[in-house]
Amino acid sequence: MWRATVLSLFPELFPGPLDASVLGRARAEGAWALNTVRIRDFSDNPYGSVDDTPAGGGAGMVMRADILAKALDSVPREGRPVVYLSPRGTPLTQPRVRALAAGPGLVALCGRFEGVDERLIEARGIEEISIGDFVLAGGEIAAMALIEACVRLLPGVLGSASSLREESFEAGLLEYPQYTRPRVFEGREIPGVLMSGDHAKIAAWRREKAEETTRARRPDLWKRYCENGPIRRGENKDADP
Ligand code: SAH
């Protein structure tokens, strides 16, 4: 069973949104599991503090390597990678999500304050992952995003495998625009080709729209797409963006 273990100062935030809808149902049915570790339980002082002032000076507090190591070492790894959610990490991509979803799960470390002592990351061989070029107040929402992205790919969690295949990023492109009833909304009609029943024409139109959108919004993805062609599933698993 795919298993996530989350180390946090605020474990009560979990499962939170991860228990809604199909993910929550899948967890209840045993398709995946979630454990939390309260980092404060590993504090060495009566105040339960886990942080101290930064060496070299400066603002804020840094989470201590020794306390985090005790918390982390209490978790059975079971072959799972340890991920520290961090704005300094490698930006998360769908290929990395796919690789993590295909493995036994992950152990996620959520930072607070100014982050964690660098020596913990080195000493435990921790992978640093960022969910985007912006700064959150803590790693919990980032860990939820990572776990949700993985769990929805687990076999049987979402209904249809083909809906996963056609999504944004799966072919190296953003997805084509979607429409549903009503046929006319505030004077705007669903594009005629989608009502034509001609599946080849529909597929060509969708590909064209996907390319157009990617070119306009994501020059980085577009460049890679032009150089490498469409990514097929199972290939380029660890390709960087
Ligand atoms: N001083 C740090 C930011 C600390 S933010 C820096 O400038 O790099 C506090 C915590 O929030 C971090 O330890 C991390 O766990 C989490 N966090 C903030 N932004 C994040 C992001 N973009 N992706 C993943 N985790 C993030």
PDB file of C-alpha atoms and ligand atoms in Angstrom:
ATOM      1  CA  MET A   1       0.000   0.000   0.000  1.00  0.00           C
ATOM      2  CA  TRP A   2       1.264   3.478  -0.906  1.00  0.00           C
ATOM      3  CA  ARG A   3       2.051   5.262   2.354  1.00  0.00           C
ATOM      4  CA  ALA A   4       2.762   8.894   3.215  1.00  0.00           C
ATOM      5  CA  THR A   5       4.280   9.839   6.559  1.00  0.00           C
ATOM      6  CA  VAL A   6       4.307  13.555   7.343  1.00  0.00           C
ATOM      7  CA  LEU A   7       6.548  15.195   9.953  1.00  0.00           C
ATOM      8  CA  SER A   8       5.127  18.504  11.069  1.00  0.00           C
ATOM      9  CA  LEU A   9       4.733  20.940  13.953  1.00  0.00           C
ATOM     10  CA  PHE A  10       1.011  20.963  13.088  1.00  0.00           C
ATOM     11  CA  PRO A  11       0.036  17.334  12.373  1.00  0.00           C
ATOM     12  CA  GLU A  12      -3.587  18.183  13.203  1.00  0.00           C
ATOM     13  CA  LEU A  13      -3.763  19.894   9.782  1.00  0.00           C
ATOM     14  CA  PHE A  14      -3.759  16.376   8.230  1.00  0.00           C
ATOM     15  CA  PRO A  15      -5.524  14.721   6.476  1.00  0.00           C
ATOM     16  CA  GLY A  16      -7.469  17.966   5.935  1.00  0.00           C
ATOM     17  CA  PRO A  17      -8.335  18.263   2.237  1.00  0.00           C
ATOM     18  CA  LEU A  18      -6.738  14.881   1.533  1.00  0.00           C
ATOM     19  CA  ASP A  19      -9.791  13.230   3.085  1.00  0.00           C
ATOM     20  CA  ALA A  20     -12.302  14.821   0.686  1.00  0.00           C
ATOM     21  CA  SER A  21     -13.904  13.117  -2.281  1.00  0.00           C
ATOM     22  CA  VAL A  22     -12.210  10.262  -4.138  1.00  0.00           C
ATOM     23  CA  LEU A  23      -8.914  10.511  -2.232  1.00  0.00           C
ATOM     24  CA  GLY A  24     -10.673  10.184   1.118  1.00  0.00           C
ATOM     25  CA  ARG A  25     -12.722   7.274  -0.153  1.00  0.00           C
ATOM     26  CA  ALA A  26      -9.587   5.582  -1.481  1.00  0.00           C
ATOM     27  CA  ARG A  27      -7.899   5.993   1.909  1.00  0.00           C
ATOM     28  CA  ALA A  28     -10.924   4.542   3.692  1.00  0.00           C
ATOM     29  CA  GLU A  29     -10.783   1.583   1.306  1.00  0.00           C
ATOM     30  CA  GLY A  30      -7.087   1.043   2.022  1.00  0.00           C
ATOM     31  CA  ALA A  31      -5.638   2.178  -1.328  1.00  0.00           C
ATOM     32  CA  TRP A  32      -3.222   4.454   0.506  1.00  0.00           C
ATOM     33  CA  ALA A  33      -2.305   5.379   4.064  1.00  0.00           C
ATOM     34  CA  LEU A  34      -1.292   8.509   5.924  1.00  0.00           C
ATOM     35  CA  ASN A  35       0.620   8.835   9.215  1.00  0.00           C
ATOM     36  CA  THR A  36       1.792  11.949  10.966  1.00  0.00           C
ATOM     37  CA  VAL A  37       4.670  12.563  13.342  1.00  0.00           C
ATOM     38  CA  ARG A  38       4.523  15.504  15.759  1.00  0.00           C
ATOM     39  CA  ILE A  39       8.025  16.982  15.640  1.00  0.00           C
ATOM     40  CA  ARG A  40       7.527  18.646  19.027  1.00  0.00           C
ATOM     41  CA  ASP A  41       7.349  15.190  20.654  1.00  0.00           C
ATOM     42  CA  PHE A  42      11.104  14.952  19.985  1.00  0.00           C
ATOM     43  CA  SER A  43      11.993  18.255  21.651  1.00  0.00           C
ATOM     44  CA  ASP A  44      14.684  18.044  24.344  1.00  0.00           C
ATOM     45  CA  ASN A  45      13.290  20.748  26.618  1.00  0.00           C
ATOM     46  CA  PRO A  46      10.229  21.373  28.779  1.00  0.00           C
ATOM     47  CA  TYR A  47       9.006  24.140  26.438  1.00  0.00           C
ATOM     48  CA  GLY A  48       8.751  21.757  23.501  1.00  0.00           C
ATOM     49  CA  SER A  49      10.807  24.055  21.324  1.00  0.00           C
ATOM     50  CA  VAL A  50      12.493  22.608  18.236  1.00  0.00           C
ATOM     51  CA  ASP A  51      14.171  25.721  16.806  1.00  0.00           C
ATOM     52  CA  ASP A  52      16.976  28.120  17.598  1.00  0.00           C
ATOM     53  CA  THR A  53      18.470  31.347  16.263  1.00  0.00           C
ATOM     54  CA  PRO A  54      20.348  31.196  12.934  1.00  0.00           C
ATOM     55  CA  ALA A  55      24.106  30.772  13.087  1.00  0.00           C
ATOM     56  CA  GLY A  56      25.682  33.913  11.643  1.00  0.00           C
ATOM     57  CA  GLY A  57      22.758  36.049  12.748  1.00  0.00           C
ATOM     58  CA  GLY A  58      19.705  37.311  10.935  1.00  0.00           C
ATOM     59  CA  ALA A  59      15.974  37.169  11.351  1.00  0.00           C
ATOM     60  CA  GLY A  60      13.814  34.260  12.404  1.00  0.00           C
ATOM     61  CA  MET A  61      14.470  30.786  13.753  1.00  0.00           C
ATOM     62  CA  VAL A  62      15.869  27.577  12.257  1.00  0.00           C
ATOM     63  CA  MET A  63      14.609  24.056  13.011  1.00  0.00           C
ATOM     64  CA  ARG A  64      17.306  22.045  14.765  1.00  0.00           C
ATOM     65  CA  ALA A  65      19.036  19.147  12.976  1.00  0.00           C
ATOM     66  CA  ASP A  66      19.351  16.971  16.104  1.00  0.00           C
ATOM     67  CA  ILE A  67      15.648  17.153  16.975  1.00  0.00           C
ATOM     68  CA  LEU A  68      14.527  16.644  13.376  1.00  0.00           C
ATOM     69  CA  ALA A  69      16.900  13.667  13.046  1.00  0.00           C
ATOM     70  CA  LYS A  70      15.315  12.010  16.095  1.00  0.00           C
ATOM     71  CA  ALA A  71      11.843  12.607  14.651  1.00  0.00           C
ATOM     72  CA  LEU A  72      12.852  11.295  11.219  1.00  0.00           C
ATOM     73  CA  ASP A  73      14.704   8.269  12.594  1.00  0.00           C
ATOM     74  CA  SER A  74      11.538   7.235  14.461  1.00  0.00           C
ATOM     75  CA  VAL A  75       9.831   6.615  11.098  1.00  0.00           C
ATOM     76  CA  PRO A  76      10.249   3.229   9.380  1.00  0.00           C
ATOM     77  CA  ARG A  77      11.509   4.216   5.915  1.00  0.00           C
ATOM     78  CA  GLU A  78      10.215   1.087   4.116  1.00  0.00           C
ATOM     79  CA  GLY A  79      12.243   2.052   1.047  1.00  0.00           C
ATOM     80  CA  ARG A  80      10.532   5.428   0.787  1.00  0.00           C
ATOM     81  CA  PRO A  81      12.338   8.640  -0.190  1.00  0.00           C
ATOM     82  CA  VAL A  82      12.420  11.463   2.353  1.00  0.00           C
ATOM     83  CA  VAL A  83      11.284  14.766   0.884  1.00  0.00           C
ATOM     84  CA  TYR A  84      11.773  18.183   2.473  1.00  0.00           C
ATOM     85  CA  LEU A  85       9.252  20.654   1.047  1.00  0.00           C
ATOM     86  CA  SER A  86      11.306  23.771   0.414  1.00  0.00           C
ATOM     87  CA  PRO A  87      11.286  26.813  -1.842  1.00  0.00           C
ATOM     88  CA  ARG A  88      14.984  26.003  -2.461  1.00  0.00           C
ATOM     89  CA  GLY A  89      14.093  22.552  -3.801  1.00  0.00           C
ATOM     90  CA  THR A  90      13.808  21.192  -7.323  1.00  0.00           C
ATOM     91  CA  PRO A  91      10.497  22.411  -8.789  1.00  0.00           C
ATOM     92  CA  LEU A  92       7.915  19.607  -8.708  1.00  0.00           C
ATOM     93  CA  THR A  93       6.907  18.220 -12.102  1.00  0.00           C
ATOM     94  CA  GLN A  94       4.407  15.601 -13.259  1.00  0.00           C
ATOM     95  CA  PRO A  95       7.210  13.132 -14.198  1.00  0.00           C
ATOM     96  CA  ARG A  96       8.538  13.294 -10.612  1.00  0.00           C
ATOM     97  CA  VAL A  97       4.980  12.870  -9.283  1.00  0.00           C
ATOM     98  CA  ARG A  98       4.520   9.836 -11.524  1.00  0.00           C
ATOM     99  CA  ALA A  99       7.768   8.279 -10.301  1.00  0.00           C
ATOM    100  CA  LEU A 100       6.840   8.881  -6.642  1.00  0.00           C
ATOM    101  CA  ALA A 101       3.350   7.454  -7.186  1.00  0.00           C
ATOM    102  CA  ALA A 102       4.889   4.318  -8.711  1.00  0.00           C
ATOM    103  CA  GLY A 103       7.030   3.728  -5.602  1.00  0.00           C
ATOM    104  CA  PRO A 104       6.147   2.672  -2.039  1.00  0.00           C
ATOM    105  CA  GLY A 105       5.213   6.207  -0.897  1.00  0.00           C
ATOM    106  CA  LEU A 106       7.129   9.041   0.724  1.00  0.00           C
ATOM    107  CA  VAL A 107       8.166  10.623   4.003  1.00  0.00           C
ATOM    108  CA  ALA A 108       7.505  14.366   3.923  1.00  0.00           C
ATOM    109  CA  LEU A 109       9.221  16.879   6.213  1.00  0.00           C
ATOM    110  CA  CYS A 110       7.352  20.166   6.625  1.00  0.00           C
ATOM    111  CA  GLY A 111       9.425  23.179   7.602  1.00  0.00           C
ATOM    112  CA  ARG A 112       8.342  26.281   9.516  1.00  0.00           C
ATOM    113  CA  PHE A 113      10.126  29.518  10.427  1.00  0.00           C
ATOM    114  CA  GLU A 114      13.254  30.033   8.256  1.00  0.00           C
ATOM    115  CA  GLY A 115      13.504  26.338   7.429  1.00  0.00           C
ATOM    116  CA  VAL A 116      15.737  23.506   8.645  1.00  0.00           C
ATOM    117  CA  ASP A 117      19.437  23.162   9.495  1.00  0.00           C
ATOM    118  CA  GLU A 118      21.269  22.225   6.269  1.00  0.00           C
ATOM    119  CA  ARG A 119      23.197  19.422   7.998  1.00  0.00           C
ATOM    120  CA  LEU A 120      20.008  17.403   8.467  1.00  0.00           C
ATOM    121  CA  ILE A 121      19.386  17.469   4.703  1.00  0.00           C
ATOM    122  CA  GLU A 122      22.954  16.334   4.001  1.00  0.00           C
ATOM    123  CA  ALA A 123      23.155  13.724   6.765  1.00  0.00           C
ATOM    124  CA  ARG A 124      19.895  11.977   5.829  1.00  0.00           C
ATOM    125  CA  GLY A 125      20.150  12.287   2.028  1.00  0.00           C
ATOM    126  CA  ILE A 126      16.912  14.252   1.822  1.00  0.00           C
ATOM    127  CA  GLU A 127      15.408  15.309  -1.522  1.00  0.00           C
ATOM    128  CA  GLU A 128      14.265  18.950  -1.561  1.00  0.00           C
ATOM    129  CA  ILE A 129      11.116  19.670  -3.565  1.00  0.00           C
ATOM    130  CA  SER A 130       9.506  23.054  -4.213  1.00  0.00           C
ATOM    131  CA  ILE A 131       5.904  23.419  -5.322  1.00  0.00           C
ATOM    132  CA  GLY A 132       6.609  26.745  -7.024  1.00  0.00           C
ATOM    133  CA  ASP A 133       8.580  29.962  -7.019  1.00  0.00           C
ATOM    134  CA  PHE A 134       6.783  31.561  -4.088  1.00  0.00           C
ATOM    135  CA  VAL A 135       7.167  31.296  -0.317  1.00  0.00           C
ATOM    136  CA  LEU A 136       4.628  29.666   1.991  1.00  0.00           C
ATOM    137  CA  ALA A 137       4.586  30.000   5.777  1.00  0.00           C
ATOM    138  CA  GLY A 138       5.064  26.264   6.237  1.00  0.00           C
ATOM    139  CA  GLY A 139       5.569  23.009   4.361  1.00  0.00           C
ATOM    140  CA  GLU A 140       2.171  21.499   5.242  1.00  0.00           C
ATOM    141  CA  ILE A 141       0.198  22.811   2.264  1.00  0.00           C
ATOM    142  CA  ALA A 142       3.105  21.925  -0.031  1.00  0.00           C
ATOM    143  CA  ALA A 143       3.155  18.375   1.388  1.00  0.00           C
ATOM    144  CA  MET A 144      -0.603  18.096   0.835  1.00  0.00           C
ATOM    145  CA  ALA A 145      -0.173  19.219  -2.768  1.00  0.00           C
ATOM    146  CA  LEU A 146       2.573  16.663  -3.359  1.00  0.00           C
ATOM    147  CA  ILE A 147       0.638  13.815  -1.709  1.00  0.00           C
ATOM    148  CA  GLU A 148      -2.585  14.681  -3.553  1.00  0.00           C
ATOM    149  CA  ALA A 149      -0.780  14.762  -6.904  1.00  0.00           C
ATOM    150  CA  CYS A 150       0.658  11.286  -6.212  1.00  0.00           C
ATOM    151  CA  VAL A 151      -2.438   9.645  -4.743  1.00  0.00           C
ATOM    152  CA  ARG A 152      -4.723  10.592  -7.648  1.00  0.00           C
ATOM    153  CA  LEU A 153      -2.417   8.558  -9.912  1.00  0.00           C
ATOM    154  CA  LEU A 154      -2.656   5.379  -7.822  1.00  0.00           C
ATOM    155  CA  PRO A 155      -4.501   2.554  -9.576  1.00  0.00           C
ATOM    156  CA  GLY A 156      -8.239   2.785  -9.031  1.00  0.00           C
ATOM    157  CA  VAL A 157      -8.284   6.154  -7.227  1.00  0.00           C
ATOM    158  CA  LEU A 158      -9.639   8.215 -10.122  1.00  0.00           C
ATOM    159  CA  GLY A 159     -12.174   6.596 -12.403  1.00  0.00           C
ATOM    160  CA  SER A 160     -10.671   6.589 -15.839  1.00  0.00           C
ATOM    161  CA  ALA A 161      -7.096   6.035 -16.935  1.00  0.00           C
ATOM    162  CA  SER A 162      -7.715   7.880 -20.200  1.00  0.00           C
ATOM    163  CA  SER A 163      -8.725  11.056 -18.363  1.00  0.00           C
ATOM    164  CA  LEU A 164      -5.302  10.942 -16.702  1.00  0.00           C
ATOM    165  CA  ARG A 165      -3.529  10.373 -20.012  1.00  0.00           C
ATOM    166  CA  GLU A 166      -4.886  13.432 -21.768  1.00  0.00           C
ATOM    167  CA  GLU A 167      -4.222  15.919 -19.018  1.00  0.00           C
ATOM    168  CA  SER A 168      -1.974  18.925 -18.829  1.00  0.00           C
ATOM    169  CA  PHE A 169       1.714  17.918 -18.867  1.00  0.00           C
ATOM    170  CA  GLU A 170       1.071  14.282 -19.754  1.00  0.00           C
ATOM    171  CA  ALA A 171       2.041  14.896 -23.395  1.00  0.00           C
ATOM    172  CA  GLY A 172       4.391  17.760 -22.579  1.00  0.00           C
ATOM    173  CA  LEU A 173       1.599  20.232 -23.390  1.00  0.00           C
ATOM    174  CA  LEU A 174      -1.050  22.073 -21.399  1.00  0.00           C
ATOM    175  CA  GLU A 175      -4.518  20.614 -21.856  1.00  0.00           C
ATOM    176  CA  TYR A 176      -6.974  21.810 -24.507  1.00  0.00           C
ATOM    177  CA  PRO A 177      -9.978  23.856 -23.282  1.00  0.00           C
ATOM    178  CA  GLN A 178     -12.992  21.962 -21.954  1.00  0.00           C
ATOM    179  CA  TYR A 179     -16.708  22.652 -22.496  1.00  0.00           C
ATOM    180  CA  THR A 180     -19.985  21.158 -21.349  1.00  0.00           C
ATOM    181  CA  ARG A 181     -23.696  21.980 -21.443  1.00  0.00           C
ATOM    182  CA  PRO A 182     -25.382  24.376 -21.921  1.00  0.00           C
ATOM    183  CA  ARG A 183     -24.574  24.715 -25.587  1.00  0.00           C
ATOM    184  CA  VAL A 184     -24.864  28.528 -25.352  1.00  0.00           C
ATOM    185  CA  PHE A 185     -23.656  30.422 -22.275  1.00  0.00           C
ATOM    186  CA  GLU A 186     -24.159  34.221 -22.248  1.00  0.00           C
ATOM    187  CA  GLY A 187     -24.069  34.203 -26.043  1.00  0.00           C
ATOM    188  CA  ARG A 188     -20.917  32.047 -26.258  1.00  0.00           C
ATOM    189  CA  GLU A 189     -21.316  28.796 -28.145  1.00  0.00           C
ATOM    190  CA  ILE A 190     -19.374  25.581 -27.675  1.00  0.00           C
ATOM    191  CA  PRO A 191     -16.937  25.390 -30.642  1.00  0.00           C
ATOM    192  CA  GLY A 192     -18.788  23.681 -33.488  1.00  0.00           C
ATOM    193  CA  VAL A 193     -16.155  21.045 -34.138  1.00  0.00           C
ATOM    194  CA  LEU A 194     -16.791  19.556 -30.668  1.00  0.00           C
ATOM    195  CA  MET A 195     -20.452  19.022 -31.617  1.00  0.00           C
ATOM    196  CA  SER A 196     -19.595  17.473 -35.012  1.00  0.00           C
ATOM    197  CA  GLY A 197     -19.140  13.893 -33.835  1.00  0.00           C
ATOM    198  CA  ASP A 198     -16.045  13.654 -36.082  1.00  0.00           C
ATOM    199  CA  HIS A 199     -13.488  12.150 -33.680  1.00  0.00           C
ATOM    200  CA  ALA A 200     -10.458  12.695 -35.907  1.00  0.00           C
ATOM    201  CA  LYS A 201     -11.360  16.350 -36.398  1.00  0.00           C
ATOM    202  CA  ILE A 202     -11.979  16.776 -32.677  1.00  0.00           C
ATOM    203  CA  ALA A 203      -8.610  15.230 -31.822  1.00  0.00           C
ATOM    204  CA  ALA A 204      -6.840  17.500 -34.334  1.00  0.00           C
ATOM    205  CA  TRP A 205      -8.616  20.582 -32.961  1.00  0.00           C
ATOM    206  CA  ARG A 206      -7.714  19.663 -29.383  1.00  0.00           C
ATOM    207  CA  ARG A 207      -4.067  19.119 -30.276  1.00  0.00           C
ATOM    208  CA  GLU A 208      -3.999  22.486 -32.064  1.00  0.00           C
ATOM    209  CA  LYS A 209      -5.519  24.259 -29.051  1.00  0.00           C
ATOM    210  CA  ALA A 210      -3.138  22.496 -26.655  1.00  0.00           C
ATOM    211  CA  GLU A 211      -0.179  23.636 -28.751  1.00  0.00           C
ATOM    212  CA  GLU A 212      -1.517  27.186 -29.083  1.00  0.00           C
ATOM    213  CA  THR A 213      -2.070  27.526 -25.321  1.00  0.00           C
ATOM    214  CA  THR A 214       1.297  26.033 -24.424  1.00  0.00           C
ATOM    215  CA  ARG A 215       3.114  28.296 -26.886  1.00  0.00           C
ATOM    216  CA  ALA A 216       1.372  31.398 -25.470  1.00  0.00           C
ATOM    217  CA  ARG A 217       1.548  30.591 -21.749  1.00  0.00           C
ATOM    218  CA  ARG A 218       4.559  28.366 -21.239  1.00  0.00           C
ATOM    219  CA  PRO A 219       7.465  29.114 -23.575  1.00  0.00           C
ATOM    220  CA  ASP A 220       9.601  26.776 -21.428  1.00  0.00           C
ATOM    221  CA  LEU A 221       7.344  23.758 -22.052  1.00  0.00           C
ATOM    222  CA  TRP A 222       6.862  24.722 -25.679  1.00  0.00           C
ATOM    223  CA  LYS A 223      10.604  24.827 -26.337  1.00  0.00           C
ATOM    224  CA  ARG A 224      11.075  21.383 -24.836  1.00  0.00           C
ATOM    225  CA  TYR A 225       8.098  20.022 -26.777  1.00  0.00           C
ATOM    226  CA  CYS A 226       9.521  21.352 -30.047  1.00  0.00           C
ATOM    227  CA  GLU A 227      12.923  19.855 -29.284  1.00  0.00           C
ATOM    228  CA  ASN A 228      11.809  16.449 -27.983  1.00  0.00           C
ATOM    229  CA  GLY A 229       8.370  15.937 -29.456  1.00  0.00           C
ATOM    230  CA  PRO A 230       5.499  14.570 -27.356  1.00  0.00           C
ATOM    231  CA  ILE A 231       6.468  12.775 -24.150  1.00  0.00           C
ATOM    232  CA  ARG A 232       5.084   9.279 -24.177  1.00  0.00           C
ATOM    233  CA  ARG A 233       4.119   7.647 -20.900  1.00  0.00           C
ATOM    234  CA  GLY A 234       6.889   5.637 -19.324  1.00  0.00           C
ATOM    235  CA  GLU A 235       9.597   7.699 -20.997  1.00  0.00           C
ATOM    236  CA  ASN A 236      11.444  10.737 -19.717  1.00  0.00           C
ATOM    237  CA  LYS A 237      10.334   9.815 -16.228  1.00  0.00           C
ATOM    238  CA  ASP A 238      12.941  11.995 -14.629  1.00  0.00           C
ATOM    239  CA  ALA A 239      13.243  14.541 -17.401  1.00  0.00           C
ATOM    240  CA  ASP A 240      13.641  17.970 -15.965  1.00  0.00           C
ATOM    241  CA  PRO A 241      11.530  20.839 -17.209  1.00  0.00           C
TER     242      PRO A 241
HETATM  243  N1  SAH B   1      13.601  31.152   4.566  1.00  0.00           N
HETATM  244  C1  SAH B   1      13.179  30.157   3.630  1.00  0.00           C
HETATM  245  C2  SAH B   1      11.649  30.093   3.555  1.00  0.00           C
HETATM  246  C3  SAH B   1      11.025  29.433   4.739  1.00  0.00           C
HETATM  247  S1  SAH B   1       9.290  29.258   4.541  1.00  0.00           S
HETATM  248  C4  SAH B   1      13.735  30.527   2.233  1.00  0.00           C
HETATM  249  O1  SAH B   1      13.804  31.712   1.917  1.00  0.00           O
HETATM  250  O2  SAH B   1      14.049  29.624   1.454  1.00  0.00           O
HETATM  251  C5  SAH B   1       8.908  28.077   5.781  1.00  0.00           C
HETATM  252  C6  SAH B   1       8.665  26.665   5.289  1.00  0.00           C
HETATM  253  O3  SAH B   1       7.621  26.651   4.349  1.00  0.00           O
HETATM  254  C7  SAH B   1       9.841  26.003   4.595  1.00  0.00           C
HETATM  255  O4  SAH B   1      10.715  25.405   5.511  1.00  0.00           O
HETATM  256  C8  SAH B   1       9.164  24.980   3.701  1.00  0.00           C
HETATM  257  O5  SAH B   1       8.951  23.758   4.377  1.00  0.00           O
HETATM  258  C9  SAH B   1       7.812  25.631   3.394  1.00  0.00           C
HETATM  259  N2  SAH B   1       7.736  26.221   2.041  1.00  0.00           N
HETATM  260  C10 SAH B   1       7.679  27.561   1.767  1.00  0.00           C
HETATM  261  N3  SAH B   1       7.596  27.773   0.450  1.00  0.00           N
HETATM  262  C11 SAH B   1       7.578  26.563  -0.158  1.00  0.00           C
HETATM  263  C12 SAH B   1       7.514  26.139  -1.521  1.00  0.00           C
HETATM  264  N4  SAH B   1       7.447  26.991  -2.529  1.00  0.00           N
HETATM  265  N5  SAH B   1       7.517  24.816  -1.770  1.00  0.00           N
HETATM  266  C13 SAH B   1       7.599  23.921  -0.759  1.00  0.00           C
HETATM  267  N6  SAH B   1       7.665  24.261   0.552  1.00  0.00           N
HETATM  268  C14 SAH B   1       7.659  25.564   0.858  1.00  0.00           C
END
